[in-house]
């Protein structure tokens, strides 16, 4: 083993008392490396000589006091820079929402393509003998004005060829919303619109979940009701 | 004691008292707001941390101050603590960063230039950090010229060498731990310790 390697091994040893065999055998035959090892050992002892200091008796109390002082001195939230960033972001979001609502009301906002436009609903009156089996879908006079842009005007729907008669038994009730009396649907988007005097079944092949496209259903008695078709 | 054990059970340490809990368990308890766990952490590490900072600064009052700041940071950042390695490494890293910052601030406050413009055989700048002639805080206990000389020699080392050699030769940390504390490679740590010892050997030649 070379002297440089031996000295590096001595210097970097985790435990100077247990050197590798190669280094120990080198030390036995090398006076300068032995002197180096002795110097390193004496230096280590010398560095450990200074007495170790202890923490003052009130150390924990001082830490606790500083912690409490720090809590008291903590600046209010609105003094921090983060507050202004948050407030600015919130104000921007609010302004965007107001602008979007205003654009929507004035009709300048293009309607989002939803399944409403592609809805081909076929209705089948569930009452025994309806006077007419047409369901007129168009603007709802009592509904929210902003929804008018989404609704095709007065398409005429024919009765479903397979679903004739009373199919109320296969429909699954869903929660009603707004002033709608009752809504029922099955997985194939079969809507059951029930009025006080009569019922209508509407088959909706395409359903936009969450978009709540608005349908207007006319009943034989001439009454017209709004229906949200989302599930 | 019974109160402490009761609190330990309340914070999820089970039947383990805070004295028997590991450092990581205590940190988790501190995160849940347990003061007994924080007291235990302070009891375990207050003296090692004060000694470490004291060897770095050679100023007892400031060492106590920085050790307190270390524990305050442990307490306030307990929620962000990740048990990836020893808690000892974590707390020594905080303390060493505070001590290094303090030494840098002291250097800025001095009016004399600190860098001599010379470099050692390895190309590193050699700092002319004059030894502090002020008496040590524990001079009455030391009362020994040799110990003062050791303290002055350590204090005259460049900061990057000083922190490494104090952690190794005084605190007895392993090279791996020192590398984690200082966030350096193990080879760099060994190199710095070697250079620090060579400098100390030159300064303390009369005592070796």
XYZ file of C-alpha atoms in Angstrom:
439
model
C 0.000 0.000 0.000
C 1.269 3.444 -0.879
C 1.762 6.013 1.844
C -0.799 8.388 0.322
C -3.433 5.667 0.284
C -2.507 4.564 3.786
C -2.846 8.104 5.129
C -6.160 8.557 3.405
C -7.404 5.328 4.937
C -6.204 6.467 8.368
C -7.767 9.875 7.995
C -11.110 8.664 6.693
C -11.528 5.706 9.009
C -14.838 5.772 10.876
C -13.111 4.098 13.799
C -9.381 4.904 13.934
C -8.845 2.002 16.322
C -9.885 -0.573 13.734
C -7.972 0.027 10.534
C -7.932 -2.415 7.645
C -5.264 -5.080 7.756
C -3.424 -3.628 4.762
C -3.130 -0.254 6.446
C -1.988 -1.765 9.730
C 0.683 -3.831 8.010
C 1.823 -0.732 6.131
C 2.075 1.235 9.370
C 4.329 -1.419 10.873
C 6.903 -0.812 8.182
C 6.475 2.936 7.556
C 7.665 5.353 10.242
C 6.278 8.482 8.545
C 2.783 6.998 8.204
C 2.968 5.829 11.802
C 3.831 9.371 12.816
C 0.920 10.645 10.726
C -1.431 8.244 12.476
C -0.124 9.305 15.888
C -0.588 12.978 15.020
C -4.125 12.374 13.896
C -4.872 10.492 17.087
C -3.452 13.261 19.271
C -5.374 15.874 17.285
C -8.621 14.001 17.851
C -7.968 13.823 21.575
C -7.096 17.492 21.656
C -10.297 18.470 19.893
C -12.320 16.495 22.401
C -10.657 18.178 25.367
C -12.765 21.343 25.671
C -15.427 20.768 28.278
C -18.885 20.283 27.010
C -21.318 23.008 27.928
C -24.821 22.401 29.199
C -28.115 24.044 28.512
C -29.273 26.594 31.062
C -31.855 25.378 33.537
C -34.582 27.543 32.057
C -33.924 26.464 28.484
C -37.371 24.912 27.920
C -39.087 27.871 29.552
C -37.217 30.272 27.299
C -38.215 28.295 24.219
C -41.831 28.252 25.351
C -41.767 31.992 25.958
C -40.267 32.678 22.549
C -42.882 30.472 20.921
C -45.695 32.333 22.645
C -44.143 35.711 21.785
C -43.842 34.669 18.195
C -47.489 33.654 18.123
C -48.521 37.038 19.521
C -46.265 39.000 17.222
C -47.439 37.157 14.165
C -48.813 39.691 11.755
C -52.461 39.574 10.788
C -53.298 37.735 7.639
C -54.168 40.845 5.666
C -50.660 42.210 6.193
C -49.123 39.375 4.276
C -48.505 39.453 0.568
C -50.485 36.251 0.114
C -53.677 38.040 1.020
C -53.393 40.438 -1.882
C -52.704 37.643 -4.331
C -55.724 35.719 -3.083
C -57.936 38.776 -3.069
C -56.833 39.719 -6.576
C -57.539 36.248 -7.887
C -60.955 36.213 -6.255
C -61.820 39.643 -7.670
C -60.731 38.555 -11.148
C -62.809 35.398 -10.940
C -65.834 37.392 -9.764
C -65.431 39.871 -12.625
C -65.224 37.029 -15.129
C -68.387 35.473 -13.731
C -70.290 38.757 -13.915
C -69.115 39.332 -17.498
C -70.142 35.828 -18.508
C -73.596 36.262 -17.010
C -74.074 39.597 -18.753
C -72.955 38.189 -22.100
C -75.230 35.244 -21.668
C -78.229 37.442 -20.905
C -77.600 39.655 -23.871
C -77.377 36.644 -26.177
C -73.824 37.348 -27.275
C -72.478 34.200 -25.747
C -72.663 31.332 -28.194
C -74.623 28.408 -26.844
C -72.608 25.430 -25.811
C -73.174 22.424 -27.986
C -75.155 20.061 -25.869
C -77.161 17.017 -26.630
C -80.264 19.092 -26.601
C -79.877 20.001 -30.204
C -79.493 16.380 -31.128
C -82.310 15.146 -28.990
C -84.780 13.161 -30.899
C -87.422 12.540 -28.361
C -90.332 10.447 -29.152
C -93.292 10.685 -26.942
C -95.929 8.293 -26.103
C -98.867 9.373 -24.045
C -99.345 7.148 -21.085
C -102.866 8.035 -20.583
C -105.409 5.785 -22.121
C -106.446 7.884 -25.076
C -104.630 11.120 -25.545
C -106.060 13.592 -27.954
C -102.662 14.168 -29.488
C -99.412 12.284 -29.234
C -97.196 15.184 -30.159
C -94.808 16.730 -27.741
C -93.781 20.219 -28.587
C -90.362 21.219 -27.460
C -89.683 24.895 -27.503
C -89.052 27.922 -25.358
C -90.529 27.676 -21.917
C -92.342 30.772 -20.957
C -91.944 30.149 -17.263
C -88.376 28.845 -17.413
C -85.133 30.783 -17.057
C -84.577 33.094 -19.974
C -80.962 32.128 -20.493
C -82.024 28.612 -21.406
C -83.996 29.694 -24.425
C -80.866 29.786 -26.554
C -80.291 26.128 -25.948
C -83.691 24.912 -27.048
C -84.632 24.206 -30.634
C -87.875 25.866 -31.447
C -90.935 23.727 -31.876
C -89.669 20.438 -33.290
C -92.343 17.839 -33.589
C -91.749 14.405 -32.149
C -93.530 11.307 -33.159
C -94.501 8.471 -30.835
C -91.931 5.799 -30.193
C -92.772 2.843 -32.430
C -91.888 0.182 -29.862
C -93.075 1.883 -26.718
C -96.745 1.992 -26.993
C -99.171 1.637 -24.222
C -98.496 2.000 -20.551
C -94.732 1.773 -19.890
C -94.793 3.440 -16.543
C -93.701 0.199 -14.907
C -90.237 0.185 -16.478
C -89.445 3.760 -15.544
C -87.261 4.596 -12.570
C -88.227 7.660 -10.579
C -85.672 10.424 -10.225
C -85.756 13.485 -8.026
C -87.874 16.362 -9.157
C -86.436 19.824 -9.607
C -88.083 23.196 -9.585
C -91.747 23.202 -10.263
C -91.749 19.903 -12.101
C -94.180 17.529 -10.540
C -92.462 14.243 -11.163
C -89.833 12.840 -13.450
C -89.011 9.239 -14.049
C -86.426 7.724 -16.322
C -84.897 4.426 -17.241
C -81.318 3.770 -18.391
C -82.307 4.279 -22.002
C -83.299 7.829 -21.153
C -86.975 7.196 -21.210
C -88.616 10.121 -19.497
C -91.931 9.922 -17.803
C -93.554 13.283 -17.341
C -96.570 13.100 -15.123
C -99.032 15.855 -14.742
C -102.003 15.983 -12.440
C -104.331 14.711 -15.111
C -102.168 12.820 -17.576
C -98.680 11.442 -18.273
C -96.275 11.490 -21.172
C -93.326 9.287 -22.079
C -90.361 10.789 -23.926
C -87.481 8.728 -25.299
C -84.237 10.700 -25.376
C -81.488 8.780 -27.244
C -78.718 11.204 -26.312
C -78.454 12.674 -22.884
C -75.984 15.278 -21.746
C -75.160 14.532 -18.172
C -75.114 17.649 -16.092
C -75.943 20.071 -18.873
C -79.648 19.974 -18.027
C -81.059 20.628 -21.498
C -84.538 21.943 -21.133
C -87.596 20.365 -22.692
C -91.041 21.706 -22.810
C -93.746 19.105 -22.793
C -97.293 19.915 -23.821
C -100.063 17.837 -22.364
C -103.354 16.958 -23.959
C -105.142 19.417 -21.744
C -103.099 22.170 -23.346
C -100.869 22.664 -20.332
C -97.151 23.027 -20.912
C -94.425 21.992 -18.416
C -90.649 22.321 -18.365
C -88.432 19.240 -17.935
C -84.703 19.023 -17.332
C -83.343 15.996 -19.137
C -80.005 15.498 -17.442
C -79.311 12.486 -15.220
C -44.850 11.191 34.757
C -48.317 9.762 34.876
C -49.540 12.870 33.177
C -46.971 12.504 30.450
C -47.909 8.875 29.827
C -51.570 9.831 29.770
C -50.882 12.497 27.192
C -48.843 10.056 25.168
C -51.809 7.700 25.062
C -54.107 10.530 24.142
C -52.011 11.496 21.137
C -51.690 8.024 19.751
C -48.387 6.811 21.167
C -50.295 3.934 22.708
C -48.922 2.646 25.964
C -45.481 3.993 25.074
C -44.406 6.886 27.227
C -42.734 9.845 25.615
C -39.432 8.747 27.126
C -39.603 5.431 25.284
C -40.930 6.858 22.027
C -38.673 7.208 19.028
C -37.818 10.598 17.599
C -40.150 10.043 14.675
C -43.018 9.142 17.007
C -42.344 12.254 19.030
C -42.371 14.389 15.903
C -45.710 12.896 14.930
C -46.998 13.731 18.399
C -45.661 17.284 18.149
C -47.485 17.573 14.858
C -50.666 16.696 16.753
C -49.951 19.450 19.233
C -48.481 17.458 22.100
C -46.254 19.619 24.282
C -44.898 16.692 26.305
C -43.382 15.238 23.139
C -41.777 18.570 22.362
C -40.353 18.735 25.877
C -38.885 15.280 25.395
C -37.271 16.231 22.096
C -35.729 19.249 23.776
C -34.496 17.125 26.665
C -32.802 14.721 24.260
C -31.137 17.225 21.974
C -30.661 20.493 23.853
C -27.149 19.732 25.100
C -25.778 18.207 21.873
C -27.145 21.099 19.835
C -25.837 23.754 22.216
C -22.431 22.089 22.235
C -22.336 21.840 18.467
C -23.280 25.480 17.965
C -20.935 26.520 20.749
C -18.000 24.830 19.018
C -18.964 26.620 15.844
C -19.395 30.081 17.343
C -17.304 30.002 20.514
C -20.043 32.087 22.118
C -22.167 30.426 24.775
C -25.000 32.963 24.946
C -25.436 33.032 21.204
C -25.235 29.245 21.093
C -28.109 28.952 23.547
C -30.026 31.491 21.499
C -29.519 29.588 18.251
C -30.302 26.272 19.907
C -33.616 27.739 21.037
C -34.259 28.953 17.517
C -33.512 25.430 16.282
C -36.185 23.946 18.534
C -38.651 26.650 17.604
C -38.173 25.725 13.963
C -38.628 22.071 14.802
C -41.905 22.897 16.503
C -43.270 25.231 13.866
C -42.318 23.002 10.933
C -43.292 19.686 12.495
C -46.130 19.361 9.996
C -43.667 19.457 7.113
C -41.223 16.990 8.638
C -40.684 13.827 6.609
C -39.126 10.822 8.269
C -36.843 10.002 5.362
C -33.752 9.827 7.547
C -32.709 10.266 11.144
C -34.254 13.088 13.094
C -30.751 13.752 14.395
C -29.669 14.614 10.868
C -32.647 16.932 10.490
C -32.033 18.870 13.682
C -28.290 19.141 13.073
C -28.992 20.479 9.614
C -31.159 23.232 11.051
C -28.586 24.045 13.715
C -25.680 24.051 11.276
C -27.553 26.322 8.883
C -28.272 28.741 11.717
C -24.665 28.654 12.880
C -23.317 29.195 9.370
C -25.711 32.119 8.873
C -24.547 33.605 12.140
C -20.898 33.287 11.154
C -21.573 34.911 7.803
C -23.386 37.792 9.487
C -20.453 38.230 11.844
C -18.082 38.367 8.940
C -20.138 41.041 7.259
C -20.076 43.095 10.424
C -16.279 43.043 10.586
C -14.440 45.951 9.030
C -11.294 44.104 7.998
C -11.221 42.068 4.794
C -11.649 38.423 5.519
C -10.149 36.940 2.409
C -6.445 37.347 2.151
C -6.392 36.761 -1.568
C -4.193 33.732 -1.122
C -5.144 30.207 -1.916
C -4.042 26.945 -0.432
C -2.511 24.065 -2.288
C -5.987 22.920 -3.349
C -6.914 26.232 -4.898
C -9.369 27.247 -2.182
C -9.321 30.738 -0.772
C -7.696 30.920 2.638
C -9.586 33.123 5.006
C -7.740 35.405 7.363
C -10.181 34.822 10.155
C -8.403 36.281 13.117
C -8.706 34.357 16.331
C -11.055 35.932 18.834
C -9.073 37.086 21.834
C -12.127 37.521 24.006
C -12.349 35.176 26.971
C -14.516 32.104 26.534
C -17.856 31.992 28.271
C -16.821 28.940 30.211
C -13.305 30.173 30.841
C -13.596 29.570 34.543
C -14.293 25.925 33.790
C -11.691 25.487 31.138
C -8.908 27.512 32.715
C -6.475 25.997 30.330
C -4.441 27.677 27.673
C -4.505 24.598 25.532
C -8.266 24.486 25.466
C -8.391 28.125 24.552
C -5.938 27.461 21.769
C -8.107 24.664 20.457
C -11.158 26.885 20.502
C -9.292 29.647 18.722
C -7.927 27.231 16.143
C -11.387 25.882 15.398
C -12.727 29.415 15.245
C -10.097 30.400 12.718
C -11.043 27.671 10.263
C -13.070 28.563 7.181
C -16.732 27.913 7.881
C -17.064 25.047 5.439
C -14.148 23.230 7.055
C -15.162 24.151 10.566
C -18.645 22.711 10.420
C -17.377 19.469 8.935
C -14.605 18.901 11.448
C -16.789 19.852 14.411
C -19.438 17.374 13.345
C -16.841 14.656 12.834
C -14.212 15.060 15.537
C -16.231 16.716 18.300
C -19.783 15.522 17.762
C -18.622 12.114 16.513
C -20.966 11.972 13.530
C -20.331 9.479 10.766
C -19.303 10.661 7.319
C -22.660 9.587 5.977
C -24.528 11.642 8.574
C -22.340 14.665 7.953
C -22.963 14.385 4.221
C -26.699 14.388 4.881
C -26.516 17.289 7.330
C -24.468 19.443 4.991
C -26.153 18.097 1.860
C -22.821 17.277 0.291
C -21.297 14.157 -1.151
C -19.389 11.917 1.217
C -16.209 12.479 -0.765
C -16.504 16.240 -0.379
C -17.050 15.830 3.346
C -13.962 13.642 3.704
C -11.914 16.094 1.710
C -13.028 19.031 3.841
C -12.347 17.189 7.062
C -8.892 16.251 5.829
C -8.108 19.868 4.997
C -9.513 21.059 8.299
C -7.331 18.618 10.209
C -4.272 19.693 8.279
C -5.018 23.336 9.129
C -5.603 22.453 12.768
C -2.387 20.493 12.897
C -0.514 23.572 11.706
C -2.235 25.835 14.226
C -1.977 23.430 17.146
C 1.438 22.005 16.338
C 2.772 23.001 19.742
C 0.130 20.953 21.523
C 0.219 17.840 19.407
